[in-house]
Short mmCIF file of C-alpha atoms and ligand atoms in Angstrom, two decimals:
data_model
loop_
_atom_site.label_atom_id
_atom_site.label_comp_id
_atom_site.label_asym_id
_atom_site.label_seq_id
_atom_site.Cartn_x
_atom_site.Cartn_y
_atom_site.Cartn_z
CA UNK A 1168 77.51 91.55 82.57
CA UNK A 1169 78.16 88.61 85.34
CA UNK A 1170 76.17 88.67 88.46
CA UNK A 1171 76.18 87.26 91.82
CA UNK A 1172 73.54 86.60 94.20
CA UNK A 1173 74.04 86.43 97.69
CA UNK A 1174 70.91 84.61 99.09
CA UNK A 1175 68.80 82.96 101.72
CA UNK A 1176 70.05 85.56 104.78
CA UNK A 1177 68.68 88.47 106.19
CA UNK A 1178 70.00 92.06 105.23
CA UNK A 1179 71.22 95.02 107.08
CA UNK A 1180 69.23 97.75 105.47
CA UNK A 1181 70.56 101.42 105.22
CA UNK A 1182 67.75 102.50 108.13
CA UNK A 1183 69.11 99.46 109.97
CA UNK A 1184 66.29 97.46 109.85
CA UNK A 1185 67.07 93.88 109.05
CA UNK A 1186 64.82 91.98 106.52
CA UNK A 1187 64.63 88.78 105.09
CA UNK A 1188 66.07 89.32 101.35
CA UNK A 1189 68.46 88.61 98.51
CA UNK A 1190 70.84 90.48 97.26
CA UNK A 1191 71.87 90.49 93.56
CA UNK A 1192 75.50 91.93 92.41
CA UNK A 1193 76.77 93.76 89.61
CA UNK A 1194 80.10 91.47 89.61
CA UNK A 1195 81.64 93.77 86.62
CA UNK A 1196 80.97 97.01 87.99
CA UNK A 1197 81.44 95.87 91.68
CA UNK A 1198 78.00 97.47 92.45
CA UNK A 1199 74.84 96.73 94.33
CA UNK A 1200 71.77 95.99 91.84
CA UNK A 1201 68.97 94.97 94.21
CA UNK A 1202 67.92 94.25 97.48
CA UNK A 1203 64.86 91.56 96.97
CA UNK A 1204 62.82 90.60 99.53
CA UNK A 1205 60.49 88.39 96.99
CA UNK A 1206 63.65 86.37 96.68
CA UNK A 1207 63.55 85.68 93.15
CA UNK A 1208 67.24 86.70 92.47
CA UNK A 1209 69.29 84.53 90.34
CA UNK A 1210 72.88 85.25 89.75
CA UNK A 1211 75.85 83.56 87.98
CA UNK A 1212 77.34 82.77 90.59
CA UNK A 1213 75.48 82.06 94.06
CA UNK A 1214 77.03 82.95 97.95
CA UNK A 1215 74.72 81.23 100.75
CA UNK A 1216 73.77 83.65 103.51
CA UNK A 1217 71.48 81.25 105.15
CA UNK A 1218 71.53 81.62 108.82
CA UNK A 1219 73.53 85.28 108.25
CA UNK A 1220 73.41 88.52 108.03
CA UNK A 1221 74.51 90.43 104.70
CA UNK A 1222 75.78 93.87 105.89
CA UNK A 1223 78.27 96.52 104.52
CA UNK A 1224 81.72 95.29 104.45
CA UNK A 1225 83.58 97.38 107.83
CA UNK A 1226 85.70 100.16 106.92
CA UNK A 1227 88.85 100.38 109.03
CA UNK A 1228 89.15 104.55 108.59
CA UNK A 1229 92.99 104.26 110.43
CA UNK A 1230 95.66 101.78 110.33
CA UNK A 1231 99.20 101.47 109.65
CA UNK A 1232 98.56 98.12 108.06
CA UNK A 1233 102.51 97.07 107.90
CA UNK A 1234 102.79 97.41 111.94
CA UNK A 1235 101.05 93.97 112.18
CA UNK A 1236 105.09 92.96 111.91
CA UNK A 1237 105.14 94.66 115.58
CA UNK A 1238 102.16 93.21 116.83
CA UNK A 1239 103.26 92.27 120.53
CA UNK A 1240 106.49 93.65 120.02
CA UNK A 1241 106.10 96.03 122.54
CA UNK A 1242 103.55 97.04 124.86
CA UNK A 1243 102.28 98.90 128.34
CA UNK A 1244 104.10 102.01 127.79
CA UNK A 1245 102.45 105.42 126.94
CA UNK A 1246 102.61 106.90 123.27
CA UNK A 1247 106.18 108.97 123.70
CA UNK A 1248 108.00 106.54 125.12
CA UNK A 1249 106.51 103.42 123.22
CA UNK A 1250 107.00 105.35 120.14
CA UNK A 1251 110.63 106.59 120.97
CA UNK A 1252 112.09 103.60 122.69
CA UNK A 1253 110.33 100.74 120.99
CA UNK A 1254 108.11 101.33 117.77
CA UNK A 1255 110.67 103.71 115.65
CA UNK A 1256 113.74 102.17 116.27
CA UNK A 1257 111.86 98.87 114.77
CA UNK A 1258 110.26 100.55 112.08
CA UNK A 1259 113.78 102.28 110.96
CA UNK A 1260 114.41 98.52 109.86
CA UNK A 1261 111.56 98.09 107.38
CA UNK A 1262 112.60 97.78 104.09
CA UNK A 1263 110.24 97.58 101.20
CA UNK A 1264 109.75 93.94 101.47
CA UNK A 1265 109.12 94.04 105.47
CA UNK A 1266 106.28 96.66 104.70
CA UNK A 1267 104.74 94.02 101.76
CA UNK A 1268 104.89 91.40 104.10
CA UNK A 1269 103.34 93.04 106.69
CA UNK A 1270 100.48 94.62 104.49
CA UNK A 1271 99.79 91.23 103.37
CA UNK A 1272 99.45 89.72 106.65
CA UNK A 1273 96.97 92.74 107.67
CA UNK A 1274 95.01 92.68 104.64
CA UNK A 1275 94.73 88.96 105.30
CA UNK A 1276 93.30 89.70 108.96
CA UNK A 1277 90.99 92.34 107.77
CA UNK A 1278 89.30 90.14 104.61
CA UNK A 1279 88.92 87.50 107.27
CA UNK A 1280 87.17 89.53 110.09
CA UNK A 1281 84.93 91.16 107.30
CA UNK A 1282 86.81 94.63 106.66
CA UNK A 1283 86.46 95.73 103.07
CA UNK A 1284 88.38 98.64 103.09
CA UNK A 1285 90.75 100.92 105.24
CA UNK A 1286 92.81 103.96 105.09
CA UNK A 1287 96.58 103.34 105.58
CA UNK A 1288 99.27 106.10 106.52
CA UNK A 1289 102.85 104.77 106.45
CA UNK A 1290 106.09 104.17 103.99
CA UNK A 1291 106.96 101.91 101.17
CA UNK A 1292 103.37 103.06 100.01
CA UNK A 1293 104.00 101.37 96.83
CA UNK A 1294 104.19 97.70 98.61
CA UNK A 1295 100.98 98.57 100.23
CA UNK A 1296 99.22 99.64 97.01
CA UNK A 1297 100.66 96.25 95.48
CA UNK A 1298 98.94 94.17 98.50
CA UNK A 1299 96.04 95.79 97.80
CA UNK A 1300 95.72 95.17 94.29
CA UNK A 1301 96.42 91.35 94.62
CA UNK A 1302 94.39 90.84 97.52
CA UNK A 1303 91.37 92.90 96.05
CA UNK A 1304 90.24 94.76 98.93
CA UNK A 1305 89.69 98.92 98.84
CA UNK A 1306 92.27 101.27 100.28
CA UNK A 1307 92.54 105.21 100.79
CA UNK A 1308 96.47 105.02 100.54
CA UNK A 1309 99.11 107.77 102.01
CA UNK A 1310 102.83 108.63 102.62
CA UNK A 1311 103.12 109.63 106.37
CA UNK A 1312 105.20 112.68 106.36
CA UNK A 1313 107.28 113.47 109.32
CA UNK A 1314 109.80 116.34 109.45
CA UNK A 1315 111.31 116.67 113.24
CA UNK A 1316 114.63 115.21 113.56
CA UNK A 1317 115.43 115.76 109.87
CA UNK A 1318 117.35 118.38 108.14
CA UNK A 1319 115.90 120.93 105.32
CA UNK A 1320 116.46 118.74 102.97
CA UNK A 1321 115.25 115.80 104.28
CA UNK A 1322 112.24 117.46 105.63
CA UNK A 1323 111.29 118.74 102.10
CA UNK A 1324 111.76 115.32 100.53
CA UNK A 1325 109.43 113.61 102.63
CA UNK A 1326 106.40 116.38 102.36
CA UNK A 1327 107.16 115.90 98.45
CA UNK A 1328 107.27 112.41 99.05
CA UNK A 1329 103.49 112.42 100.14
CA UNK A 1330 102.54 114.59 97.63
CA UNK A 1331 103.96 112.30 94.98
CA UNK A 1332 102.48 108.96 96.33
CA UNK A 1333 98.83 110.81 96.41
CA UNK A 1334 99.35 111.88 92.60
CA UNK A 1335 101.01 108.63 91.59
CA UNK A 1336 98.79 106.00 92.85
CA UNK A 1337 95.28 107.85 92.97
CA UNK A 1338 92.89 105.53 90.92
CA UNK A 1339 95.10 102.42 91.04
CA UNK A 1340 94.06 98.76 91.41
CA UNK A 1341 91.27 99.22 89.02
CA UNK A 1342 90.22 102.68 90.83
CA UNK A 1343 90.15 100.42 94.47
CA UNK A 1344 93.07 102.81 95.60
CA UNK A 1345 92.82 106.07 96.16
CA UNK A 1346 94.93 108.62 98.20
CA UNK A 1347 95.61 111.22 100.44
CA UNK A 1348 98.28 113.89 101.25
CA UNK A 1349 99.20 112.69 104.60
CA UNK A 1350 101.15 114.85 107.50
CA UNK A 1351 101.96 112.32 110.45
CA UNK A 1352 100.50 115.15 112.78
CA UNK A 1353 100.41 118.68 113.68
CA UNK A 1354 103.43 118.44 115.80
CA UNK A 1355 105.33 116.31 113.76
CA UNK A 1356 105.02 118.42 110.71
CA UNK A 1357 107.22 121.73 109.93
CA UNK A 1358 104.74 124.71 109.88
CA UNK A 1359 105.77 126.45 106.40
CA UNK A 1360 106.36 122.88 104.57
CA UNK A 1361 102.88 121.79 106.11
CA UNK A 1362 101.05 125.14 104.78
CA UNK A 1363 103.02 124.82 101.30
CA UNK A 1364 102.05 121.25 101.29
CA UNK A 1365 98.30 121.45 101.85
CA UNK A 1366 97.65 124.09 99.61
CA UNK A 1367 98.97 122.43 96.86
CA UNK A 1368 96.71 119.66 98.06
CA UNK A 1369 93.84 122.05 97.76
CA UNK A 1370 94.76 123.00 94.03
CA UNK A 1371 95.03 119.25 93.16
CA UNK A 1372 92.07 117.97 94.88
CA UNK A 1373 93.98 115.75 97.14
CA UNK A 1374 92.19 115.01 100.56
CA UNK A 1375 94.66 115.34 103.87
CA UNK A 1376 94.71 112.75 106.74
CA UNK A 1377 96.51 113.26 110.02
CA UNK A 1378 96.57 112.24 113.53
CA UNK A 1379 94.94 115.00 115.71
CA UNK A 1380 94.42 115.74 119.40
CA UNK A 1381 95.55 112.40 120.07
CA UNK A 1382 97.37 112.88 123.77
CA UNK A 1383 97.79 116.14 126.00
CA UNK A 1384 101.55 115.66 125.12
CA UNK A 1385 100.62 116.75 121.77
CA UNK A 1386 97.71 119.37 122.45
CA UNK A 1387 99.41 121.17 125.37
CA UNK A 1388 102.68 122.28 123.19
CA UNK A 1389 100.30 123.49 120.55
CA UNK A 1390 98.07 125.58 122.97
CA UNK A 1391 101.01 127.37 124.82
CA UNK A 1392 103.17 127.97 121.74
CA UNK A 1393 100.95 129.15 119.39
CA UNK A 1394 97.78 130.26 121.80
CA UNK A 1395 95.22 128.52 119.75
CA UNK A 1396 93.65 124.91 119.74
CA UNK A 1397 95.31 122.34 117.50
CA UNK A 1398 92.11 122.05 115.04
CA UNK A 1399 91.93 126.03 114.97
CA UNK A 1400 95.48 125.70 113.55
CA UNK A 1401 94.54 122.99 111.54
CA UNK A 1402 91.73 125.07 110.11
CA UNK A 1403 94.15 127.80 109.47
CA UNK A 1404 96.17 125.52 107.51
CA UNK A 1405 93.29 124.58 105.45
CA UNK A 1406 93.31 120.73 106.65
CA UNK A 1407 89.76 120.85 107.55
CA UNK A 1408 88.14 120.27 104.30
CA UNK A 1409 85.04 118.24 103.72
CA UNK A 1410 87.11 115.38 101.68
CA UNK A 1411 89.44 115.52 105.05
CA UNK A 1412 89.84 113.21 108.00
CA UNK A 1413 91.47 112.89 111.09
CA UNK A 1414 92.49 110.35 113.43
CA UNK A 1415 91.81 110.14 117.20
CA UNK A 1416 90.24 113.41 118.03
CA UNK A 1417 90.56 112.50 121.96
CA UNK A 1418 91.37 115.88 123.42
CA UNK A 1419 89.12 118.16 121.67
CA UNK A 1420 87.03 121.01 123.25
CA UNK A 1421 83.46 122.29 122.63
CA UNK A 1422 84.73 124.77 120.22
CA UNK A 1423 86.90 122.26 117.93
CA UNK A 1424 83.89 119.88 117.76
CA UNK A 1425 81.67 122.53 116.55
CA UNK A 1426 84.37 123.57 113.87
CA UNK A 1427 84.73 119.76 112.92
CA UNK A 1428 81.05 119.83 112.23
CA UNK A 1429 81.20 122.87 110.23
CA UNK A 1430 83.69 121.89 108.22
CA UNK A 1431 82.23 118.21 107.46
CA UNK A 1432 86.08 116.84 108.19
CA UNK A 1433 85.24 113.48 109.94
CA UNK A 1434 87.05 111.98 112.82
CA UNK A 1435 88.36 108.54 112.79
CA UNK A 1436 87.83 106.89 116.42
CA UNK A 1437 90.49 104.54 117.44
CA UNK A 1438 89.14 103.04 120.73
CA UNK A 1439 91.12 100.29 121.53
CA UNK A 1440 94.58 102.25 120.90
CA UNK A 1441 93.44 105.17 123.16
CA UNK A 1442 92.57 102.79 125.77
CA UNK A 1443 95.92 100.91 125.61
CA UNK A 1444 98.14 103.72 125.53
CA UNK A 1445 96.11 105.24 128.02
CA UNK A 1446 95.57 108.45 125.83
CA UNK A 1447 91.78 109.20 126.74
CA UNK A 1448 88.16 108.96 126.33
CA UNK A 1449 86.93 110.63 123.01
CA UNK A 1450 84.04 112.37 123.61
CA UNK A 1451 82.24 110.48 120.75
CA UNK A 1452 78.46 111.24 121.68
CA UNK A 1453 79.23 115.04 121.71
CA UNK A 1454 80.67 114.79 118.54
CA UNK A 1455 77.84 112.54 117.01
CA UNK A 1456 75.55 115.22 118.60
CA UNK A 1457 77.14 117.91 117.00
CA UNK A 1458 76.83 116.15 113.47
CA UNK A 1459 80.47 115.22 113.20
CA UNK A 1460 81.09 112.22 110.70
CA UNK A 1461 82.45 109.68 113.11
CA UNK A 1462 84.37 106.36 111.83
CA UNK A 1463 86.22 103.72 113.27
CA UNK A 1464 89.80 102.76 113.09
CA UNK A 1465 92.29 100.03 114.73
CA UNK A 1466 95.17 102.19 114.27
CA UNK A 1467 98.41 100.06 114.17
CA UNK A 1468 98.52 96.56 115.58
CA UNK A 1469 101.14 97.40 117.77
CA UNK A 1470 98.58 99.62 119.81
CA UNK A 1471 95.69 97.38 119.68
CA UNK A 1472 96.72 94.38 118.97
CA UNK A 1473 94.66 93.31 116.30
CA UNK A 1474 92.64 94.55 113.06
CA UNK A 1475 89.38 93.09 113.71
CA UNK A 1476 86.83 96.09 113.29
CA UNK A 1477 84.18 94.24 115.02
CA UNK A 1478 86.30 94.75 118.24
CA UNK A 1479 86.58 98.09 117.70
CA UNK A 1480 82.72 98.35 117.40
CA UNK A 1481 82.58 96.90 120.77
CA UNK A 1482 85.03 99.16 122.38
CA UNK A 1483 83.39 102.18 120.92
CA UNK A 1484 79.87 101.30 122.25
CA UNK A 1485 81.82 100.65 125.84
CA UNK A 1486 83.93 103.10 125.64
CA UNK A 1487 81.75 106.15 124.46
CA UNK A 1488 79.41 105.22 127.58
CA UNK A 1489 82.38 105.77 129.98
CA UNK A 1490 83.34 109.04 128.30
CA UNK A 1491 79.93 110.15 128.38
CA UNK A 1492 79.19 108.88 131.83
CA UNK A 1493 76.19 107.77 130.19
CA UNK A 1494 74.85 104.11 129.60
CA UNK A 1495 72.55 105.45 126.64
CA UNK A 1496 75.45 107.14 124.83
CA UNK A 1497 76.91 105.65 121.64
CA UNK A 1498 74.19 103.10 121.41
CA UNK A 1499 74.36 99.91 119.33
CA UNK A 1500 73.06 101.73 116.23
CA UNK A 1501 75.68 104.44 116.19
CA UNK A 1502 78.40 102.13 116.71
CA UNK A 1503 77.27 100.22 113.87
CA UNK A 1504 77.06 103.54 111.32
CA UNK A 1505 80.21 104.49 112.64
CA UNK A 1506 81.82 101.05 110.72
CA UNK A 1507 80.27 101.47 108.33
CA UNK A 1508 78.75 104.28 106.57
CA UNK A 1509 80.92 106.60 108.80
CA UNK A 1510 83.96 104.73 107.54
CA UNK A 1511 82.79 105.34 104.09
CA UNK A 1512 81.98 108.49 104.23
CA UNK A 1513 85.47 109.40 105.81
CA UNK A 1514 86.99 107.53 103.17
CA UNK A 1515 84.74 109.33 100.51
CA UNK A 1516 83.41 105.99 99.00
CA UNK A 1517 80.00 104.99 97.91
CA UNK A 1518 80.12 102.12 99.95
CA UNK A 1519 79.04 101.66 103.95
CA UNK A 1520 75.26 100.60 102.67
CA UNK A 1521 73.57 97.80 101.48
CA UNK A 1522 71.39 99.07 98.70
CA UNK A 1523 71.06 99.68 95.12
CA UNK A 1524 73.92 101.85 93.49
CA UNK A 1525 76.33 101.59 96.55
CA UNK A 1526 79.48 99.60 95.84
CA UNK A 1527 79.21 95.49 96.64
CA UNK A 1528 81.83 95.67 99.49
CA UNK A 1529 79.84 93.36 101.72
CA UNK A 1530 80.11 90.84 104.19
CA UNK A 1531 77.91 87.60 105.52
CA UNK A 1532 77.86 87.30 109.26
CA UNK A 1533 77.18 83.71 110.68
CA UNK A 1534 74.39 84.08 113.19
CA UNK A 1535 74.19 80.38 113.75
CA UNK A 1536 76.43 80.35 116.58
CA UNK A 1537 75.97 80.01 120.57
CA UNK A 1538 77.37 83.41 121.34
CA UNK A 1539 74.70 84.82 118.75
CA UNK A 1540 71.78 82.90 120.15
CA UNK A 1541 69.09 84.09 120.45
CA UNK A 1542 68.82 87.26 118.14
CA UNK A 1543 66.17 89.45 119.89
CA UNK A 1544 67.92 92.12 117.81
CA UNK A 1545 70.74 91.51 115.47
CA UNK A 1546 72.29 95.16 115.29
CA UNK A 1547 72.92 94.75 119.10
CA UNK A 1548 75.00 91.60 118.37
CA UNK A 1549 76.73 93.20 115.75
CA UNK A 1550 77.76 96.06 118.32
CA UNK A 1551 78.12 93.74 121.43
CA UNK A 1552 78.59 89.84 120.47
CA UNK A 1553 79.96 89.40 117.08
CA UNK A 1554 83.31 88.99 116.43
CA UNK A 1555 85.45 89.03 113.18
CA UNK A 1556 85.88 85.14 113.26
CA UNK A 1557 81.98 85.10 112.41
CA UNK A 1558 82.42 86.20 109.27
CA UNK A 1559 81.47 83.69 106.85
CA UNK A 1560 81.52 85.29 103.10
CA UNK A 1561 83.33 88.87 102.39
CA UNK A 1562 83.07 90.47 99.26
CA UNK A 1563 84.71 93.54 97.96
CA UNK A 1564 83.88 95.21 94.48
CA UNK A 1565 81.58 92.65 93.73
CA UNK A 1566 84.29 90.08 93.91
CA UNK A 1567 84.22 87.35 96.26
CA UNK A 1568 87.65 87.65 98.53
CA UNK A 1569 86.65 84.86 101.12
CA UNK A 1570 84.31 82.09 100.63
CA UNK A 1571 83.07 80.03 103.54
CA UNK A 1572 85.90 81.16 105.69
CA UNK A 1573 88.47 80.23 102.95
CA UNK A 1574 90.43 83.61 101.67
CA UNK A 1575 90.74 83.31 97.56
CA UNK A 1576 93.14 86.01 96.72
CA UNK A 1577 95.69 85.04 99.01
CA UNK A 1578 97.85 81.95 100.15
CA UNK A 1579 97.36 82.20 103.89
CA UNK A 1580 99.91 79.89 105.07
CA UNK A 1581 102.60 81.47 102.58
CA UNK A 1582 101.41 85.02 103.93
CA UNK A 1583 102.00 83.67 107.93
CA UNK A 1584 105.23 82.45 106.79
CA UNK A 1585 106.57 85.02 105.50
CA UNK A 1586 105.41 87.67 108.27
CA UNK A 1587 106.90 85.75 110.67
CA UNK A 1588 110.23 85.68 109.00
CA UNK A 1589 110.31 89.18 108.28
CA UNK A 1590 108.93 90.18 111.76
CA UNK A 1591 111.91 88.20 113.53
CA UNK A 1592 114.26 89.86 111.37
CA UNK A 1593 113.18 93.11 111.72
CA UNK A 1594 113.36 92.49 115.81
CA UNK A 1595 117.10 90.97 115.48
CA UNK A 1596 118.21 94.21 113.57
CA UNK A 1597 116.38 96.40 115.84
CA UNK A 1598 117.58 94.65 118.90
CA UNK A 1599 121.23 94.58 117.75
CA UNK A 1600 122.15 97.88 117.95
ZN1 ZN B 1894 97.57 106.43 113.70
#
């Protein structure tokens, strides 16, 4: 067994107390062995955490990672117009190599800003899997199935692909990749195909991830056509299992919140995307009060416009107060829990907590900075003052991915150069039509 010792710093414990301690990791098994307050650990390798805080790696529980190529491509429009006029025409130009370049770029950004696991809904999923494999991060991936605008054959093929991808890549990259069936949303997938695919997923133990209740434009048609709320429909289809998770949950009523809590289905709150697209304010405190598992996601970089999960943490704490009209809503502790254990629980991975037996997905945040001084309460800083650039080391599955702000598993300049080239070519092709 080879071990990694993270020494000299303070550690954020699962109960959110912060103690002076060292952390010992089994680098082969990718697990935390010990959190030692006596500071007597020694490892085969050592990471210096002095002046820093060892905490769980953040979980970005909903993104479309290759959309980094469209960062800043189109802004300042509502969701429908933005998708139809700008994003979908550009994405239609994406080939496998574009998705790979965008995935590498997004993963590089996440590793540098302290995210160790993410959930990704996109297409050309094998490219995303390869990017995850080579970079060393962890992900739950899936093919986002859309049937609107397709003929019967094309619609069925897209849903089948989502199932096939989920089967093929489960457990890839030494177990760091898991999968889900990912119907894009309740309004973009044909009901009969959706019911059939979800039934198959249930039989095969495949989780389901989808966009839900993001905008009123998405909720109102379901209510008027079906005379039921979207999540009642999702429940009837069988998409609200305890391994399932949905993104957004902005426009949910009390009965839907109750349903999510009863079914133990996690919601991924995406505050920056919801603000930028003026989608609305998710009732996060009400969901937390009801016992819903809430995670955080950046959504795609085109509606954020970065993948820094620390930004999301701050946005969640801020927007949660505005939504509840209550400054005590979504306190720092709740926001930190959403970004760590909430995300890990949504993705179904034993991470998000620094404790013996948990996955060794850890980051060290440098507190020796002007904007983090003084540190009356480190947890407050994590919610309100830390940014991704304060991350000094990133560890995933017991392996050091970034040491002293140097990413070890990716060639940063090559990733940036390739992403620039690919993004420019996509924009040229999309604009040339
Ligand atoms: Zn999304």
